[in-house]
Amino acid sequence: MSGPRITLSRLKKMAADKERIAVLTAYDAMFARTAELAGVEVLLIGDSLGMVLQGKESTVPVTTAEIAYHTECVARGSQTAFIMADMPFMTYNDTAMACRDAATLMRAGAHMVKLEGTGWLADVIAQLSRQGVPVCAHLGLTPQSVHKFGGYKVQGKTAEAAEIMLKDAYALVDAGADMLLLECVPPDLARRITESVAVPVVGIGAGADTDAQVLVMHDMLGLGERKPAKFVRNFMNGSESIQQAIERYVQAVKDGSFPAAEHCFAAVESGH
């Protein structure tokens, strides 16, 4: 990929034009450049670095300083991709803290920050938006809350839970969120949300009908000893190089062949 830097306006137009967007995590300059040359439009400095780089059991211990360091590395290696950085656990429980830490990440090179939560994030997102910080709101399975959830579990499975998530999505977009990310939610719910909000929606384990797909780079390269999540596909299988594997991931996102049915969870359960 070459040309001008991808902007939020470009991503919104791609979503409006039904042009699927490829998102991938990156944590350093070399992989950032490799990914964007393979066609990745959005690079995410995920707090997943706590697990895949630092060997920790969850994302909870990751700090803003660590995310900022890796954001700087990615920004140095990137020429065209849109850069999104995770705000770590408990760094946005009040607006003052959120603005301070978001400023740190934006100064490090991020073009957008990502926050995990539900409707309670509205005030924080509104303040960040007023300060000129683009925000992606992460709904569904939010890994920073893994201890509260009691593990990595599918969210929004019942009709009642689906309606709550839909209302949360509306509230966060109304508050100023410029993008949504849905993780581990039934495809029919992800489709409803995607069709009913005016911002790009990124999916991971959320079916093929979102505007964009994201995977952790290490997962899509088949690295690690843990059993891969249901929504992961190993693109190194059949590839001759890492760049070819990423190119195949991008192509599969673009043509809609990923995620396939085997990467999706069950539909929303009807309730009484």
GROMACS .gro file of N, CA and C in nm, residues 147-253:
model
  321
  147HIS      N    1  -1.203  -1.077   3.441
  147HIS     CA    2  -1.224  -1.130   3.575
  147HIS      C    3  -1.369  -1.111   3.619
  148LYS      N    4  -1.430  -1.004   3.575
  148LYS     CA    5  -1.572  -0.979   3.606
  148LYS      C    6  -1.661  -1.078   3.531
  149PHE      N    7  -1.626  -1.105   3.405
  149PHE     CA    8  -1.705  -1.198   3.324
  149PHE      C    9  -1.686  -1.343   3.367
  150GLY      N   10  -1.577  -1.370   3.438
  150GLY     CA   11  -1.546  -1.508   3.476
  150GLY      C   12  -1.487  -1.588   3.363
  151GLY      N   13  -1.421  -1.518   3.270
  151GLY     CA   14  -1.359  -1.586   3.156
  151GLY      C   15  -1.395  -1.518   3.026
  152TYR      N   16  -1.342  -1.570   2.916
  152TYR     CA   17  -1.367  -1.513   2.783
  152TYR      C   18  -1.493  -1.577   2.725
  153LYS      N   19  -1.606  -1.508   2.740
  153LYS     CA   20  -1.735  -1.565   2.704
  153LYS      C   21  -1.807  -1.477   2.601
  154VAL      N   22  -1.887  -1.542   2.519
  154VAL     CA   23  -1.967  -1.470   2.420
  154VAL      C   24  -2.066  -1.380   2.491
  155GLN      N   25  -2.084  -1.259   2.438
  155GLN     CA   26  -2.175  -1.161   2.497
  155GLN      C   27  -2.294  -1.137   2.404
  156GLY      N   28  -2.404  -1.088   2.461
  156GLY     CA   29  -2.522  -1.054   2.382
  156GLY      C   30  -2.595  -1.174   2.327
  157LYS      N   31  -2.592  -1.287   2.399
  157LYS     CA   32  -2.651  -1.411   2.346
  157LYS      C   33  -2.803  -1.414   2.360
  158THR      N   34  -2.858  -1.349   2.462
  158THR     CA   35  -3.003  -1.350   2.480
  158THR      C   36  -3.064  -1.227   2.414
  159ALA      N   37  -3.193  -1.233   2.390
  159ALA     CA   38  -3.263  -1.121   2.328
  159ALA      C   39  -3.252  -0.996   2.415
  160GLU      N   40  -3.262  -1.014   2.546
  160GLU     CA   41  -3.252  -0.900   2.637
  160GLU      C   42  -3.112  -0.839   2.634
  161ALA      N   43  -3.010  -0.925   2.639
  161ALA     CA   44  -2.872  -0.875   2.634
  161ALA      C   45  -2.842  -0.808   2.502
  162ALA      N   46  -2.900  -0.859   2.394
  162ALA     CA   47  -2.880  -0.799   2.262
  162ALA      C   48  -2.938  -0.658   2.256
  163GLU      N   49  -3.057  -0.641   2.312
  163GLU     CA   50  -3.120  -0.509   2.313
  163GLU      C   51  -3.039  -0.409   2.395
  164ILE      N   52  -2.984  -0.455   2.505
  164ILE     CA   53  -2.900  -0.368   2.588
  164ILE      C   54  -2.777  -0.324   2.511
  165MET      N   55  -2.712  -0.419   2.442
  165MET     CA   56  -2.593  -0.384   2.366
  165MET      C   57  -2.625  -0.288   2.252
  166LEU      N   58  -2.740  -0.309   2.189
  166LEU     CA   59  -2.782  -0.220   2.081
  166LEU      C   60  -2.801  -0.077   2.134
  167LYS      N   61  -2.867  -0.066   2.249
  167LYS     CA   62  -2.887   0.067   2.310
  167LYS      C   63  -2.755   0.130   2.351
  168ASP      N   64  -2.664   0.048   2.403
  168ASP     CA   65  -2.532   0.100   2.438
  168ASP      C   66  -2.460   0.153   2.315
  169ALA      N   67  -2.469   0.080   2.205
  169ALA     CA   68  -2.405   0.124   2.081
  169ALA      C   69  -2.460   0.259   2.037
  170TYR      N   70  -2.591   0.274   2.040
  170TYR     CA   71  -2.652   0.402   2.004
  170TYR      C   72  -2.602   0.514   2.095
  171ALA      N   73  -2.599   0.486   2.225
  171ALA     CA   74  -2.562   0.588   2.323
  171ALA      C   75  -2.418   0.634   2.302
  172LEU      N   76  -2.329   0.540   2.273
  172LEU     CA   77  -2.188   0.575   2.258
  172LEU      C   78  -2.162   0.649   2.128
  173VAL      N   79  -2.232   0.613   2.022
  173VAL     CA   80  -2.220   0.687   1.897
  173VAL      C   81  -2.278   0.828   1.915
  174ASP      N   82  -2.391   0.837   1.983
  174ASP     CA   83  -2.450   0.969   2.009
  174ASP      C   84  -2.356   1.056   2.093
  175ALA      N   85  -2.279   0.992   2.181
  175ALA     CA   86  -2.186   1.066   2.266
  175ALA      C   87  -2.064   1.116   2.189
  176GLY      N   88  -2.040   1.057   2.072
  176GLY     CA   89  -1.929   1.104   1.990
  176GLY      C   90  -1.833   0.997   1.944
  177ALA      N   91  -1.860   0.869   1.974
  177ALA     CA   92  -1.771   0.763   1.926
  177ALA      C   93  -1.768   0.765   1.773
  178ASP      N   94  -1.649   0.757   1.717
  178ASP     CA   95  -1.630   0.761   1.572
  178ASP      C   96  -1.622   0.622   1.511
  179MET      N   97  -1.615   0.519   1.596
  179MET     CA   98  -1.603   0.381   1.549
  179MET      C   99  -1.647   0.291   1.663
  180LEU      N  100  -1.697   0.172   1.628
  180LEU     CA  101  -1.730   0.070   1.727
  180LEU      C  102  -1.651  -0.055   1.696
  181LEU      N  103  -1.617  -0.130   1.801
  181LEU     CA  104  -1.558  -0.262   1.784
  181LEU      C  105  -1.643  -0.361   1.862
  182LEU      N  106  -1.687  -0.467   1.795
  182LEU     CA  107  -1.771  -0.570   1.857
  182LEU      C  108  -1.691  -0.699   1.865
  183GLU      N  109  -1.676  -0.752   1.987
  183GLU     CA  110  -1.598  -0.874   2.005
  183GLU      C  111  -1.685  -0.984   2.063
  184CYS      N  112  -1.682  -1.100   1.998
  184CYS     CA  113  -1.752  -1.220   2.046
  184CYS      C  114  -1.900  -1.193   2.071
  185VAL      N  115  -1.968  -1.149   1.967
  185VAL     CA  116  -2.113  -1.132   1.973
  185VAL      C  117  -2.175  -1.208   1.856
  186PRO      N  118  -2.299  -1.253   1.870
  186PRO     CA  119  -2.363  -1.326   1.760
  186PRO      C  120  -2.370  -1.243   1.632
  187PRO      N  121  -2.349  -1.305   1.517
  187PRO     CA  122  -2.346  -1.230   1.391
  187PRO      C  123  -2.473  -1.150   1.363
  188ASP      N  124  -2.589  -1.203   1.401
  188ASP     CA  125  -2.712  -1.128   1.373
  188ASP      C  126  -2.718  -0.998   1.452
  189LEU      N  127  -2.669  -1.000   1.574
  189LEU     CA  128  -2.663  -0.878   1.654
  189LEU      C  129  -2.561  -0.780   1.596
  190ALA      N  130  -2.445  -0.831   1.556
  190ALA     CA  131  -2.343  -0.744   1.495
  190ALA      C  132  -2.397  -0.680   1.368
  191ARG      N  133  -2.473  -0.756   1.290
  191ARG     CA  134  -2.530  -0.700   1.168
  191ARG      C  135  -2.631  -0.589   1.201
  192ARG      N  136  -2.715  -0.611   1.301
  192ARG     CA  137  -2.813  -0.509   1.340
  192ARG      C  138  -2.744  -0.380   1.382
  193ILE      N  139  -2.638  -0.394   1.461
  193ILE     CA  140  -2.567  -0.275   1.507
  193ILE      C  141  -2.500  -0.205   1.390
  194THR      N  142  -2.433  -0.282   1.303
  194THR     CA  143  -2.363  -0.224   1.189
  194THR      C  144  -2.459  -0.149   1.098
  195GLU      N  145  -2.576  -0.204   1.076
  195GLU     CA  146  -2.673  -0.142   0.985
  195GLU      C  147  -2.741  -0.020   1.045
  196SER      N  148  -2.733  -0.004   1.176
  196SER     CA  149  -2.812   0.101   1.240
  196SER      C  150  -2.730   0.215   1.299
  197VAL      N  151  -2.597   0.211   1.283
  197VAL     CA  152  -2.516   0.323   1.328
  197VAL      C  153  -2.442   0.383   1.209
  198ALA      N  154  -2.406   0.510   1.221
  198ALA     CA  155  -2.347   0.583   1.109
  198ALA      C  156  -2.195   0.593   1.121
  199VAL      N  157  -2.134   0.498   1.192
  199VAL     CA  158  -1.988   0.495   1.204
  199VAL      C  159  -1.939   0.356   1.164
  200PRO      N  160  -1.813   0.342   1.126
  200PRO     CA  161  -1.761   0.209   1.092
  200PRO      C  162  -1.764   0.116   1.212
  201VAL      N  163  -1.797  -0.010   1.187
  201VAL     CA  164  -1.801  -0.112   1.292
  201VAL      C  165  -1.699  -0.220   1.260
  202VAL      N  166  -1.611  -0.246   1.355
  202VAL     CA  167  -1.507  -0.348   1.341
  202VAL      C  168  -1.554  -0.472   1.416
  203GLY      N  169  -1.533  -0.589   1.359
  203GLY     CA  170  -1.572  -0.713   1.424
  203GLY      C  171  -1.455  -0.803   1.452
  204ILE      N  172  -1.463  -0.876   1.562
  204ILE     CA  173  -1.372  -0.987   1.590
  204ILE      C  174  -1.456  -1.093   1.659
  205GLY      N  175  -1.479  -1.202   1.589
  205GLY     CA  176  -1.574  -1.300   1.639
  205GLY      C  177  -1.716  -1.248   1.637
  206ALA      N  178  -1.746  -1.165   1.537
  206ALA     CA  179  -1.879  -1.102   1.529
  206ALA      C  180  -1.942  -1.120   1.391
  207GLY      N  181  -1.896  -1.219   1.317
  207GLY     CA  182  -1.956  -1.245   1.186
  207GLY      C  183  -1.895  -1.161   1.075
  208ALA      N  184  -1.947  -1.180   0.955
  208ALA     CA  185  -1.889  -1.120   0.835
  208ALA      C  186  -1.957  -0.991   0.791
  209ASP      N  187  -2.057  -0.945   0.864
  209ASP     CA  188  -2.136  -0.831   0.817
  209ASP      C  189  -2.094  -0.698   0.876
  210THR      N  190  -1.987  -0.695   0.958
  210THR     CA  191  -1.936  -0.567   1.005
  210THR      C  192  -1.856  -0.501   0.894
  211ASP      N  193  -1.826  -0.373   0.911
  211ASP     CA  194  -1.754  -0.298   0.808
  211ASP      C  195  -1.607  -0.337   0.800
  212ALA      N  196  -1.554  -0.389   0.910
  212ALA     CA  197  -1.412  -0.421   0.919
  212ALA      C  198  -1.393  -0.545   1.003
  213GLN      N  199  -1.276  -0.606   0.987
  213GLN     CA  200  -1.238  -0.720   1.070
  213GLN      C  201  -1.103  -0.692   1.132
  214VAL      N  202  -1.082  -0.743   1.255
  214VAL     CA  203  -0.953  -0.730   1.320
  214VAL      C  204  -0.913  -0.864   1.380
  215LEU      N  205  -0.784  -0.893   1.375
  215LEU     CA  206  -0.726  -1.007   1.446
  215LEU      C  207  -0.597  -0.961   1.513
  216VAL      N  208  -0.561  -1.031   1.619
  216VAL     CA  209  -0.429  -1.013   1.676
  216VAL      C  210  -0.329  -1.079   1.581
  217MET      N  211  -0.225  -1.005   1.545
  217MET     CA  212  -0.130  -1.052   1.445
  217MET      C  213  -0.073  -1.190   1.480
  218HIS      N  214  -0.037  -1.209   1.605
  218HIS     CA  215   0.022  -1.337   1.645
  218HIS      C  216  -0.076  -1.452   1.625
  219ASP      N  217  -0.205  -1.425   1.644
  219ASP     CA  218  -0.307  -1.529   1.625
  219ASP      C  219  -0.319  -1.566   1.478
  220MET      N  220  -0.326  -1.464   1.391
  220MET     CA  221  -0.345  -1.496   1.248
  220MET      C  222  -0.220  -1.555   1.185
  221LEU      N  223  -0.106  -1.545   1.256
  221LEU     CA  224   0.016  -1.610   1.209
  221LEU      C  225   0.036  -1.747   1.272
  222GLY      N  226  -0.060  -1.788   1.357
  222GLY     CA  227  -0.054  -1.921   1.416
  222GLY      C  228   0.051  -1.936   1.524
  223LEU      N  229   0.091  -1.826   1.587
  223LEU     CA  230   0.193  -1.831   1.691
  223LEU      C  231   0.130  -1.859   1.827
  224GLY      N  232   0.206  -1.918   1.915
  224GLY     CA  233   0.158  -1.943   2.050
  224GLY      C  234   0.114  -2.087   2.069
  225GLU      N  235   0.115  -2.128   2.194
  225GLU     CA  236   0.082  -2.266   2.229
  225GLU      C  237  -0.063  -2.284   2.270
  226ARG      N  238  -0.131  -2.174   2.300
  226ARG     CA  239  -0.271  -2.186   2.343
  226ARG      C  240  -0.360  -2.226   2.226
  227LYS      N  241  -0.467  -2.296   2.259
  227LYS     CA  242  -0.566  -2.328   2.157
  227LYS      C  243  -0.625  -2.199   2.102
  228PRO      N  244  -0.626  -2.180   1.970
  228PRO     CA  245  -0.678  -2.055   1.916
  228PRO      C  246  -0.827  -2.038   1.942
  229ALA      N  247  -0.869  -1.913   1.955
  229ALA     CA  248  -1.011  -1.883   1.972
  229ALA      C  249  -1.088  -1.925   1.848
  230LYS      N  250  -1.216  -1.945   1.864
  230LYS     CA  251  -1.303  -1.989   1.754
  230LYS      C  252  -1.296  -1.895   1.635
  231PHE      N  253  -1.279  -1.766   1.661
  231PHE     CA  254  -1.285  -1.667   1.553
  231PHE      C  255  -1.152  -1.648   1.481
  232VAL      N  256  -1.049  -1.724   1.518
  232VAL     CA  257  -0.916  -1.708   1.459
  232VAL      C  258  -0.896  -1.804   1.342
  233ARG      N  259  -0.833  -1.754   1.238
  233ARG     CA  260  -0.788  -1.838   1.127
  233ARG      C  261  -0.637  -1.820   1.111
  234ASN      N  262  -0.565  -1.928   1.097
  234ASN     CA  263  -0.420  -1.925   1.080
  234ASN      C  264  -0.388  -1.904   0.932
  235PHE      N  265  -0.348  -1.782   0.897
  235PHE     CA  266  -0.320  -1.750   0.757
  235PHE      C  267  -0.178  -1.787   0.716
  236MET      N  268  -0.095  -1.833   0.811
  236MET     CA  269   0.037  -1.882   0.772
  236MET      C  270   0.026  -2.018   0.703
  237ASN      N  271  -0.080  -2.091   0.730
  237ASN     CA  272  -0.101  -2.218   0.661
  237ASN      C  273  -0.115  -2.192   0.511
  238GLY      N  274  -0.022  -2.246   0.434
  238GLY     CA  275  -0.026  -2.225   0.290
  238GLY      C  276   0.044  -2.100   0.242
  239SER      N  277   0.104  -2.025   0.334
  239SER     CA  278   0.175  -1.903   0.295
  239SER      C  279   0.326  -1.926   0.298
  240GLU      N  280   0.397  -1.856   0.211
  240GLU     CA  281   0.542  -1.870   0.204
  240GLU      C  282   0.615  -1.768   0.289
  241SER      N  283   0.545  -1.665   0.334
  241SER     CA  284   0.609  -1.561   0.414
  241SER      C  285   0.504  -1.494   0.501
  242ILE      N  286   0.550  -1.419   0.599
  242ILE     CA  287   0.459  -1.343   0.685
  242ILE      C  288   0.382  -1.241   0.602
  243GLN      N  289   0.451  -1.172   0.512
  243GLN     CA  290   0.381  -1.073   0.431
  243GLN      C  291   0.273  -1.138   0.346
  244GLN      N  292   0.301  -1.254   0.289
  244GLN     CA  293   0.198  -1.322   0.211
  244GLN      C  294   0.080  -1.363   0.298
  245ALA      N  295   0.108  -1.406   0.421
  245ALA     CA  296  -0.001  -1.444   0.512
  245ALA      C  297  -0.090  -1.323   0.541
  246ILE      N  298  -0.027  -1.208   0.563
  246ILE     CA  299  -0.106  -1.087   0.589
  246ILE      C  300  -0.182  -1.046   0.464
  247GLU      N  301  -0.119  -1.057   0.347
  247GLU     CA  302  -0.189  -1.027   0.222
  247GLU      C  303  -0.311  -1.117   0.205
  248ARG      N  304  -0.299  -1.244   0.241
  248ARG     CA  305  -0.412  -1.337   0.230
  248ARG      C  306  -0.521  -1.301   0.331
  249TYR      N  307  -0.482  -1.256   0.448
  249TYR     CA  308  -0.580  -1.209   0.547
  249TYR      C  309  -0.657  -1.089   0.491
  250VAL      N  310  -0.584  -0.991   0.438
  250VAL     CA  311  -0.649  -0.873   0.382
  250VAL      C  312  -0.746  -0.911   0.271
  251GLN      N  313  -0.702  -0.999   0.180
  251GLN     CA  314  -0.786  -1.040   0.068
  251GLN      C  315  -0.912  -1.112   0.118
  252ALA      N  316  -0.896  -1.197   0.220
  252ALA     CA  317  -1.011  -1.270   0.274
  252ALA      C  318  -1.111  -1.176   0.340
  253VAL      N  319  -1.060  -1.071   0.405
  253VAL     CA  320  -1.150  -0.969   0.462
  253VAL      C  321  -1.222  -0.896   0.350
   0.00000   0.00000   0.00000
